[in-house]
């Protein structure tokens, strides 16, 4: 899969343009209830150290992940990409620092000239697609992300462990997401401890481990075990 089908691309652009006209610069434009966006962002950056690192934010919206990053890190480089250029233009006005950049376009279609230490996504998997299976789309995004990142990815999802349904939203099975993730790495964290109906996946590219004690090398290094 080299790009998002046109029908889904157009639906996505229209959805956020329509909301932007209604709500302006607001989490509501991105489909989020005020207050919860900060929780999601804090969770997504919880597993990695972004100091002196680079990250790509897929479906970045206004780029407000930078608010959370700035609270914790002084030096990082950020590229936000989104299908909707109207959101991108607002992001450029909000975040004018040299280390923060924005581009509009389809992540799957775009040829990146650089590698990123980390890749983050929030919200792009939450709507039902018409031109492709949602799980095929998720797997394609994970696969490409791992090709252009050095260390790991952090993605969030709506869970199918819910007591309600909505006609246009897509709720992912945590078990299915794990089965996809394990195709690419054994070093994985799934967090479902912050909201009952959402979860996040962290996939570490390096899944090498010590054969002596069968502990991931990354864990050994982070915890000063070697």
PDB file of C-alpha atoms in Angstrom:
ATOM      1  CA  UNK A   1       0.000   0.000   0.000  1.00  0.00           C
ATOM      2  CA  UNK A   2       1.710   3.194  -1.195  1.00  0.00           C
ATOM      3  CA  UNK A   3      -0.942   5.759  -0.313  1.00  0.00           C
ATOM      4  CA  UNK A   4      -4.325   6.297   1.287  1.00  0.00           C
ATOM      5  CA  UNK A   5      -7.204   5.765  -1.196  1.00  0.00           C
ATOM      6  CA  UNK A   6      -8.511   9.047  -2.618  1.00  0.00           C
ATOM      7  CA  UNK A   7     -11.993   8.600  -1.149  1.00  0.00           C
ATOM      8  CA  UNK A   8     -10.563   8.293   2.361  1.00  0.00           C
ATOM      9  CA  UNK A   9      -8.089  11.109   1.819  1.00  0.00           C
ATOM     10  CA  UNK A  10     -10.865  13.439   0.643  1.00  0.00           C
ATOM     11  CA  UNK A  11     -13.185  12.381   3.480  1.00  0.00           C
ATOM     12  CA  UNK A  12     -10.467  13.115   6.024  1.00  0.00           C
ATOM     13  CA  UNK A  13      -9.620  16.535   4.611  1.00  0.00           C
ATOM     14  CA  UNK A  14     -13.297  17.519   4.471  1.00  0.00           C
ATOM     15  CA  UNK A  15     -14.015  16.265   8.003  1.00  0.00           C
ATOM     16  CA  UNK A  16     -11.402  18.509   9.570  1.00  0.00           C
ATOM     17  CA  UNK A  17     -12.046  21.493   7.299  1.00  0.00           C
ATOM     18  CA  UNK A  18     -15.727  21.388   8.258  1.00  0.00           C
ATOM     19  CA  UNK A  19     -14.872  21.209  11.956  1.00  0.00           C
ATOM     20  CA  UNK A  20     -12.345  24.019  11.613  1.00  0.00           C
ATOM     21  CA  UNK A  21     -15.081  26.287  10.276  1.00  0.00           C
ATOM     22  CA  UNK A  22     -17.250  25.428  13.277  1.00  0.00           C
ATOM     23  CA  UNK A  23     -14.705  25.455  16.103  1.00  0.00           C
ATOM     24  CA  UNK A  24     -11.573  27.221  14.883  1.00  0.00           C
ATOM     25  CA  UNK A  25      -8.375  26.489  16.775  1.00  0.00           C
ATOM     26  CA  UNK A  26      -9.710  23.971  19.295  1.00  0.00           C
ATOM     27  CA  UNK A  27      -9.296  20.285  20.222  1.00  0.00           C
ATOM     28  CA  UNK A  28     -12.921  19.938  19.042  1.00  0.00           C
ATOM     29  CA  UNK A  29     -11.737  20.520  15.481  1.00  0.00           C
ATOM     30  CA  UNK A  30      -9.592  17.414  15.841  1.00  0.00           C
ATOM     31  CA  UNK A  31     -12.426  15.433  17.402  1.00  0.00           C
ATOM     32  CA  UNK A  32     -11.101  15.615  20.962  1.00  0.00           C
ATOM     33  CA  UNK A  33     -12.896  16.628  24.129  1.00  0.00           C
ATOM     34  CA  UNK A  34     -11.021  19.419  25.887  1.00  0.00           C
ATOM     35  CA  UNK A  35      -8.692  18.151  28.598  1.00  0.00           C
ATOM     36  CA  UNK A  36      -8.199  14.635  27.274  1.00  0.00           C
ATOM     37  CA  UNK A  37      -5.796  15.647  24.507  1.00  0.00           C
ATOM     38  CA  UNK A  38      -3.124  16.470  27.095  1.00  0.00           C
ATOM     39  CA  UNK A  39      -3.535  13.035  28.650  1.00  0.00           C
ATOM     40  CA  UNK A  40      -3.100  11.328  25.286  1.00  0.00           C
ATOM     41  CA  UNK A  41      -0.007  13.348  24.469  1.00  0.00           C
ATOM     42  CA  UNK A  42       1.554  12.740  27.890  1.00  0.00           C
ATOM     43  CA  UNK A  43       1.033   9.010  27.441  1.00  0.00           C
ATOM     44  CA  UNK A  44       2.485   9.005  23.916  1.00  0.00           C
ATOM     45  CA  UNK A  45       5.730  10.628  25.052  1.00  0.00           C
ATOM     46  CA  UNK A  46       5.979   8.574  28.255  1.00  0.00           C
ATOM     47  CA  UNK A  47       8.200   5.750  26.974  1.00  0.00           C
ATOM     48  CA  UNK A  48      10.935   7.739  25.242  1.00  0.00           C
ATOM     49  CA  UNK A  49      13.537  10.395  26.000  1.00  0.00           C
ATOM     50  CA  UNK A  50      13.235  13.080  23.323  1.00  0.00           C
ATOM     51  CA  UNK A  51      16.166  15.231  24.451  1.00  0.00           C
ATOM     52  CA  UNK A  52      18.404  15.869  21.413  1.00  0.00           C
ATOM     53  CA  UNK A  53      16.217  13.528  19.372  1.00  0.00           C
ATOM     54  CA  UNK A  54      14.107  13.928  16.234  1.00  0.00           C
ATOM     55  CA  UNK A  55      10.476  12.957  15.851  1.00  0.00           C
ATOM     56  CA  UNK A  56       7.810  12.800  13.186  1.00  0.00           C
ATOM     57  CA  UNK A  57       4.194  13.444  14.188  1.00  0.00           C
ATOM     58  CA  UNK A  58       1.793  11.776  11.722  1.00  0.00           C
ATOM     59  CA  UNK A  59      -1.616  13.455  11.488  1.00  0.00           C
ATOM     60  CA  UNK A  60      -0.244  16.281  13.603  1.00  0.00           C
ATOM     61  CA  UNK A  61      -3.264  18.598  13.371  1.00  0.00           C
ATOM     62  CA  UNK A  62      -2.177  21.929  14.863  1.00  0.00           C
ATOM     63  CA  UNK A  63       1.077  20.489  16.197  1.00  0.00           C
ATOM     64  CA  UNK A  64      -0.004  20.838  19.815  1.00  0.00           C
ATOM     65  CA  UNK A  65       2.086  17.841  20.833  1.00  0.00           C
ATOM     66  CA  UNK A  66       4.807  20.491  21.084  1.00  0.00           C
ATOM     67  CA  UNK A  67       3.146  21.934  24.197  1.00  0.00           C
ATOM     68  CA  UNK A  68       3.750  18.671  26.021  1.00  0.00           C
ATOM     69  CA  UNK A  69       7.220  18.209  24.582  1.00  0.00           C
ATOM     70  CA  UNK A  70       8.290  21.704  25.656  1.00  0.00           C
ATOM     71  CA  UNK A  71       7.331  20.965  29.259  1.00  0.00           C
ATOM     72  CA  UNK A  72       9.864  18.155  29.389  1.00  0.00           C
ATOM     73  CA  UNK A  73      12.563  18.831  26.800  1.00  0.00           C
ATOM     74  CA  UNK A  74      14.717  21.766  25.744  1.00  0.00           C
ATOM     75  CA  UNK A  75      16.285  20.359  22.604  1.00  0.00           C
ATOM     76  CA  UNK A  76      14.434  18.258  20.050  1.00  0.00           C
ATOM     77  CA  UNK A  77      13.534  18.517  16.372  1.00  0.00           C
ATOM     78  CA  UNK A  78       9.963  18.043  15.222  1.00  0.00           C
ATOM     79  CA  UNK A  79       8.287  17.504  11.869  1.00  0.00           C
ATOM     80  CA  UNK A  80       4.497  17.425  11.766  1.00  0.00           C
ATOM     81  CA  UNK A  81       2.674  16.069   8.716  1.00  0.00           C
ATOM     82  CA  UNK A  82      -1.062  16.199   8.034  1.00  0.00           C
ATOM     83  CA  UNK A  83      -3.372  15.682   5.073  1.00  0.00           C
ATOM     84  CA  UNK A  84      -5.191  18.932   5.806  1.00  0.00           C
ATOM     85  CA  UNK A  85      -3.159  21.973   4.775  1.00  0.00           C
ATOM     86  CA  UNK A  86      -5.469  24.350   6.661  1.00  0.00           C
ATOM     87  CA  UNK A  87      -4.423  22.734   9.932  1.00  0.00           C
ATOM     88  CA  UNK A  88      -0.780  22.824   8.876  1.00  0.00           C
ATOM     89  CA  UNK A  89      -0.903  26.568   8.181  1.00  0.00           C
ATOM     90  CA  UNK A  90      -2.296  27.217  11.667  1.00  0.00           C
ATOM     91  CA  UNK A  91       0.449  25.044  13.145  1.00  0.00           C
ATOM     92  CA  UNK A  92       3.083  27.111  11.345  1.00  0.00           C
ATOM     93  CA  UNK A  93       1.661  30.273  12.902  1.00  0.00           C
ATOM     94  CA  UNK A  94       1.488  28.771  16.378  1.00  0.00           C
ATOM     95  CA  UNK A  95       4.935  27.181  16.461  1.00  0.00           C
ATOM     96  CA  UNK A  96       7.542  29.276  14.691  1.00  0.00           C
ATOM     97  CA  UNK A  97      10.633  27.909  16.392  1.00  0.00           C
ATOM     98  CA  UNK A  98      13.476  26.776  14.150  1.00  0.00           C
ATOM     99  CA  UNK A  99      13.388  23.207  15.401  1.00  0.00           C
ATOM    100  CA  UNK A 100       9.671  22.796  14.571  1.00  0.00           C
ATOM    101  CA  UNK A 101       8.570  22.201  10.981  1.00  0.00           C
ATOM    102  CA  UNK A 102       5.297  21.320   9.271  1.00  0.00           C
ATOM    103  CA  UNK A 103       4.388  19.768   5.926  1.00  0.00           C
ATOM    104  CA  UNK A 104       1.080  18.792   4.362  1.00  0.00           C
ATOM    105  CA  UNK A 105       0.702  15.481   2.571  1.00  0.00           C
ATOM    106  CA  UNK A 106      -0.031  11.767   2.742  1.00  0.00           C
ATOM    107  CA  UNK A 107       2.424   9.994   5.043  1.00  0.00           C
ATOM    108  CA  UNK A 108       2.305   6.774   3.029  1.00  0.00           C
ATOM    109  CA  UNK A 109       2.854   8.582  -0.268  1.00  0.00           C
ATOM    110  CA  UNK A 110       5.596  10.951   0.853  1.00  0.00           C
ATOM    111  CA  UNK A 111       9.274  10.214   0.284  1.00  0.00           C
ATOM    112  CA  UNK A 112      11.195  11.328   3.364  1.00  0.00           C
ATOM    113  CA  UNK A 113      14.798  12.437   2.916  1.00  0.00           C
ATOM    114  CA  UNK A 114      15.630  11.958   6.595  1.00  0.00           C
ATOM    115  CA  UNK A 115      15.396   9.390   9.350  1.00  0.00           C
ATOM    116  CA  UNK A 116      13.641  10.131  12.643  1.00  0.00           C
ATOM    117  CA  UNK A 117      14.479   8.789  16.062  1.00  0.00           C
ATOM    118  CA  UNK A 118      10.802   8.435  16.969  1.00  0.00           C
ATOM    119  CA  UNK A 119       7.455   8.517  15.205  1.00  0.00           C
ATOM    120  CA  UNK A 120       4.211   9.418  16.945  1.00  0.00           C
ATOM    121  CA  UNK A 121       0.598   9.211  15.793  1.00  0.00           C
ATOM    122  CA  UNK A 122      -2.579  10.272  17.550  1.00  0.00           C
ATOM    123  CA  UNK A 123      -6.036   9.907  16.070  1.00  0.00           C
ATOM    124  CA  UNK A 124      -5.486   8.873  12.455  1.00  0.00           C
ATOM    125  CA  UNK A 125      -6.790   5.347  13.022  1.00  0.00           C
ATOM    126  CA  UNK A 126     -10.082   6.396  14.612  1.00  0.00           C
ATOM    127  CA  UNK A 127     -12.385   6.651  11.582  1.00  0.00           C
ATOM    128  CA  UNK A 128     -13.798   3.913   9.395  1.00  0.00           C
ATOM    129  CA  UNK A 129     -12.200   3.795   5.960  1.00  0.00           C
ATOM    130  CA  UNK A 130     -14.045   3.048   2.726  1.00  0.00           C
ATOM    131  CA  UNK A 131     -11.288   2.270   0.240  1.00  0.00           C
ATOM    132  CA  UNK A 132      -9.192  -0.080   2.369  1.00  0.00           C
ATOM    133  CA  UNK A 133      -9.394  -2.254   5.464  1.00  0.00           C
ATOM    134  CA  UNK A 134      -8.575  -0.248   8.579  1.00  0.00           C
ATOM    135  CA  UNK A 135      -6.198  -2.951   9.785  1.00  0.00           C
ATOM    136  CA  UNK A 136      -4.379  -2.981   6.436  1.00  0.00           C
ATOM    137  CA  UNK A 137      -3.959   0.788   6.767  1.00  0.00           C
ATOM    138  CA  UNK A 138      -2.661   0.470  10.328  1.00  0.00           C
ATOM    139  CA  UNK A 139      -0.155  -2.193   9.303  1.00  0.00           C
ATOM    140  CA  UNK A 140       1.025  -0.115   6.331  1.00  0.00           C
ATOM    141  CA  UNK A 141       1.627   2.910   8.563  1.00  0.00           C
ATOM    142  CA  UNK A 142       3.523   0.817  11.122  1.00  0.00           C
ATOM    143  CA  UNK A 143       5.639  -0.821   8.424  1.00  0.00           C
ATOM    144  CA  UNK A 144       6.645   2.463   6.784  1.00  0.00           C
ATOM    145  CA  UNK A 145       7.230   4.133  10.152  1.00  0.00           C
ATOM    146  CA  UNK A 146       9.738   1.473  11.131  1.00  0.00           C
ATOM    147  CA  UNK A 147      11.615   1.960   7.867  1.00  0.00           C
ATOM    148  CA  UNK A 148      12.225   5.651   8.562  1.00  0.00           C
ATOM    149  CA  UNK A 149      12.699   5.646  12.344  1.00  0.00           C
ATOM    150  CA  UNK A 150      15.751   4.715  14.378  1.00  0.00           C
ATOM    151  CA  UNK A 151      14.349   3.808  17.778  1.00  0.00           C
ATOM    152  CA  UNK A 152      10.579   3.382  18.084  1.00  0.00           C
ATOM    153  CA  UNK A 153       6.995   4.415  17.471  1.00  0.00           C
ATOM    154  CA  UNK A 154       4.061   5.441  19.666  1.00  0.00           C
ATOM    155  CA  UNK A 155       0.524   5.186  18.279  1.00  0.00           C
ATOM    156  CA  UNK A 156      -2.885   5.485  19.924  1.00  0.00           C
ATOM    157  CA  UNK A 157      -6.199   3.791  19.179  1.00  0.00           C
ATOM    158  CA  UNK A 158      -9.852   3.677  20.157  1.00  0.00           C
ATOM    159  CA  UNK A 159     -10.520   0.305  21.776  1.00  0.00           C
ATOM    160  CA  UNK A 160     -13.235  -2.148  20.777  1.00  0.00           C
ATOM    161  CA  UNK A 161     -13.699  -2.948  24.482  1.00  0.00           C
ATOM    162  CA  UNK A 162     -16.516  -0.419  24.697  1.00  0.00           C
ATOM    163  CA  UNK A 163     -20.113  -0.225  25.862  1.00  0.00           C
ATOM    164  CA  UNK A 164     -21.204   1.889  22.896  1.00  0.00           C
ATOM    165  CA  UNK A 165     -20.826   2.074  19.121  1.00  0.00           C
ATOM    166  CA  UNK A 166     -20.620   4.962  16.689  1.00  0.00           C
ATOM    167  CA  UNK A 167     -21.323   4.734  12.987  1.00  0.00           C
ATOM    168  CA  UNK A 168     -18.230   6.571  11.745  1.00  0.00           C
ATOM    169  CA  UNK A 169     -15.542   5.694  14.295  1.00  0.00           C
ATOM    170  CA  UNK A 170     -13.263   2.673  14.111  1.00  0.00           C
ATOM    171  CA  UNK A 171     -12.504   0.796  17.310  1.00  0.00           C
ATOM    172  CA  UNK A 172      -9.402  -1.378  17.143  1.00  0.00           C
ATOM    173  CA  UNK A 173      -9.011  -4.722  18.848  1.00  0.00           C
ATOM    174  CA  UNK A 174      -5.969  -4.568  21.161  1.00  0.00           C
ATOM    175  CA  UNK A 175      -5.339  -8.237  20.430  1.00  0.00           C
ATOM    176  CA  UNK A 176      -5.351  -7.586  16.683  1.00  0.00           C
ATOM    177  CA  UNK A 177      -3.040  -4.587  17.035  1.00  0.00           C
ATOM    178  CA  UNK A 178      -0.631  -6.699  19.086  1.00  0.00           C
ATOM    179  CA  UNK A 179      -0.681  -9.435  16.450  1.00  0.00           C
ATOM    180  CA  UNK A 180       0.249  -6.850  13.807  1.00  0.00           C
ATOM    181  CA  UNK A 181       2.954  -5.317  16.008  1.00  0.00           C
ATOM    182  CA  UNK A 182       4.584  -8.678  16.694  1.00  0.00           C
ATOM    183  CA  UNK A 183       5.247  -9.036  12.969  1.00  0.00           C
ATOM    184  CA  UNK A 184       7.822  -6.268  13.359  1.00  0.00           C
ATOM    185  CA  UNK A 185       9.266  -6.544  16.883  1.00  0.00           C
ATOM    186  CA  UNK A 186       9.095  -8.558  20.089  1.00  0.00           C
ATOM    187  CA  UNK A 187       9.835  -5.468  22.192  1.00  0.00           C
ATOM    188  CA  UNK A 188       6.386  -3.940  22.698  1.00  0.00           C
ATOM    189  CA  UNK A 189       4.363  -2.080  25.315  1.00  0.00           C
ATOM    190  CA  UNK A 190       0.573  -1.739  25.167  1.00  0.00           C
ATOM    191  CA  UNK A 191      -0.938   0.757  27.640  1.00  0.00           C
ATOM    192  CA  UNK A 192      -4.614   0.684  28.522  1.00  0.00           C
ATOM    193  CA  UNK A 193      -4.229   2.156  32.015  1.00  0.00           C
ATOM    194  CA  UNK A 194      -5.218   5.785  31.422  1.00  0.00           C
ATOM    195  CA  UNK A 195      -8.626   5.713  29.687  1.00  0.00           C
ATOM    196  CA  UNK A 196     -10.992   2.727  29.593  1.00  0.00           C
ATOM    197  CA  UNK A 197     -11.850   2.997  25.900  1.00  0.00           C
ATOM    198  CA  UNK A 198      -8.472   3.932  24.423  1.00  0.00           C
ATOM    199  CA  UNK A 199      -5.022   2.367  24.341  1.00  0.00           C
ATOM    200  CA  UNK A 200      -1.532   3.136  23.069  1.00  0.00           C
ATOM    201  CA  UNK A 201       1.080   0.956  21.419  1.00  0.00           C
ATOM    202  CA  UNK A 202       4.813   1.467  21.819  1.00  0.00           C
ATOM    203  CA  UNK A 203       6.982  -0.578  19.506  1.00  0.00           C
ATOM    204  CA  UNK A 204      10.757  -0.537  19.993  1.00  0.00           C
ATOM    205  CA  UNK A 205      12.716  -1.229  16.853  1.00  0.00           C
ATOM    206  CA  UNK A 206      15.586  -2.916  18.691  1.00  0.00           C
ATOM    207  CA  UNK A 207      14.344  -6.229  20.035  1.00  0.00           C
ATOM    208  CA  UNK A 208      17.760  -7.795  20.530  1.00  0.00           C
ATOM    209  CA  UNK A 209      18.278  -9.509  23.859  1.00  0.00           C
ATOM    210  CA  UNK A 210      20.964 -11.042  26.011  1.00  0.00           C
ATOM    211  CA  UNK A 211      21.138 -14.772  25.384  1.00  0.00           C
ATOM    212  CA  UNK A 212      22.540 -15.261  28.859  1.00  0.00           C
ATOM    213  CA  UNK A 213      19.505 -13.979  30.749  1.00  0.00           C
ATOM    214  CA  UNK A 214      16.956 -13.413  27.922  1.00  0.00           C
ATOM    215  CA  UNK A 215      16.457  -9.737  28.803  1.00  0.00           C
ATOM    216  CA  UNK A 216      16.091  -7.108  26.081  1.00  0.00           C
ATOM    217  CA  UNK A 217      19.314  -5.169  25.538  1.00  0.00           C
ATOM    218  CA  UNK A 218      17.369  -1.913  25.562  1.00  0.00           C
ATOM    219  CA  UNK A 219      16.031  -2.705  29.030  1.00  0.00           C
ATOM    220  CA  UNK A 220      19.501  -3.628  30.272  1.00  0.00           C
ATOM    221  CA  UNK A 221      20.958  -0.348  29.021  1.00  0.00           C
ATOM    222  CA  UNK A 222      18.156   1.840  30.377  1.00  0.00           C
ATOM    223  CA  UNK A 223      18.346   0.195  33.772  1.00  0.00           C
ATOM    224  CA  UNK A 224      22.162   0.117  33.960  1.00  0.00           C
ATOM    225  CA  UNK A 225      22.247  -3.658  34.031  1.00  0.00           C
ATOM    226  CA  UNK A 226      25.238  -3.835  31.682  1.00  0.00           C
TER     227      UNK A 226
END
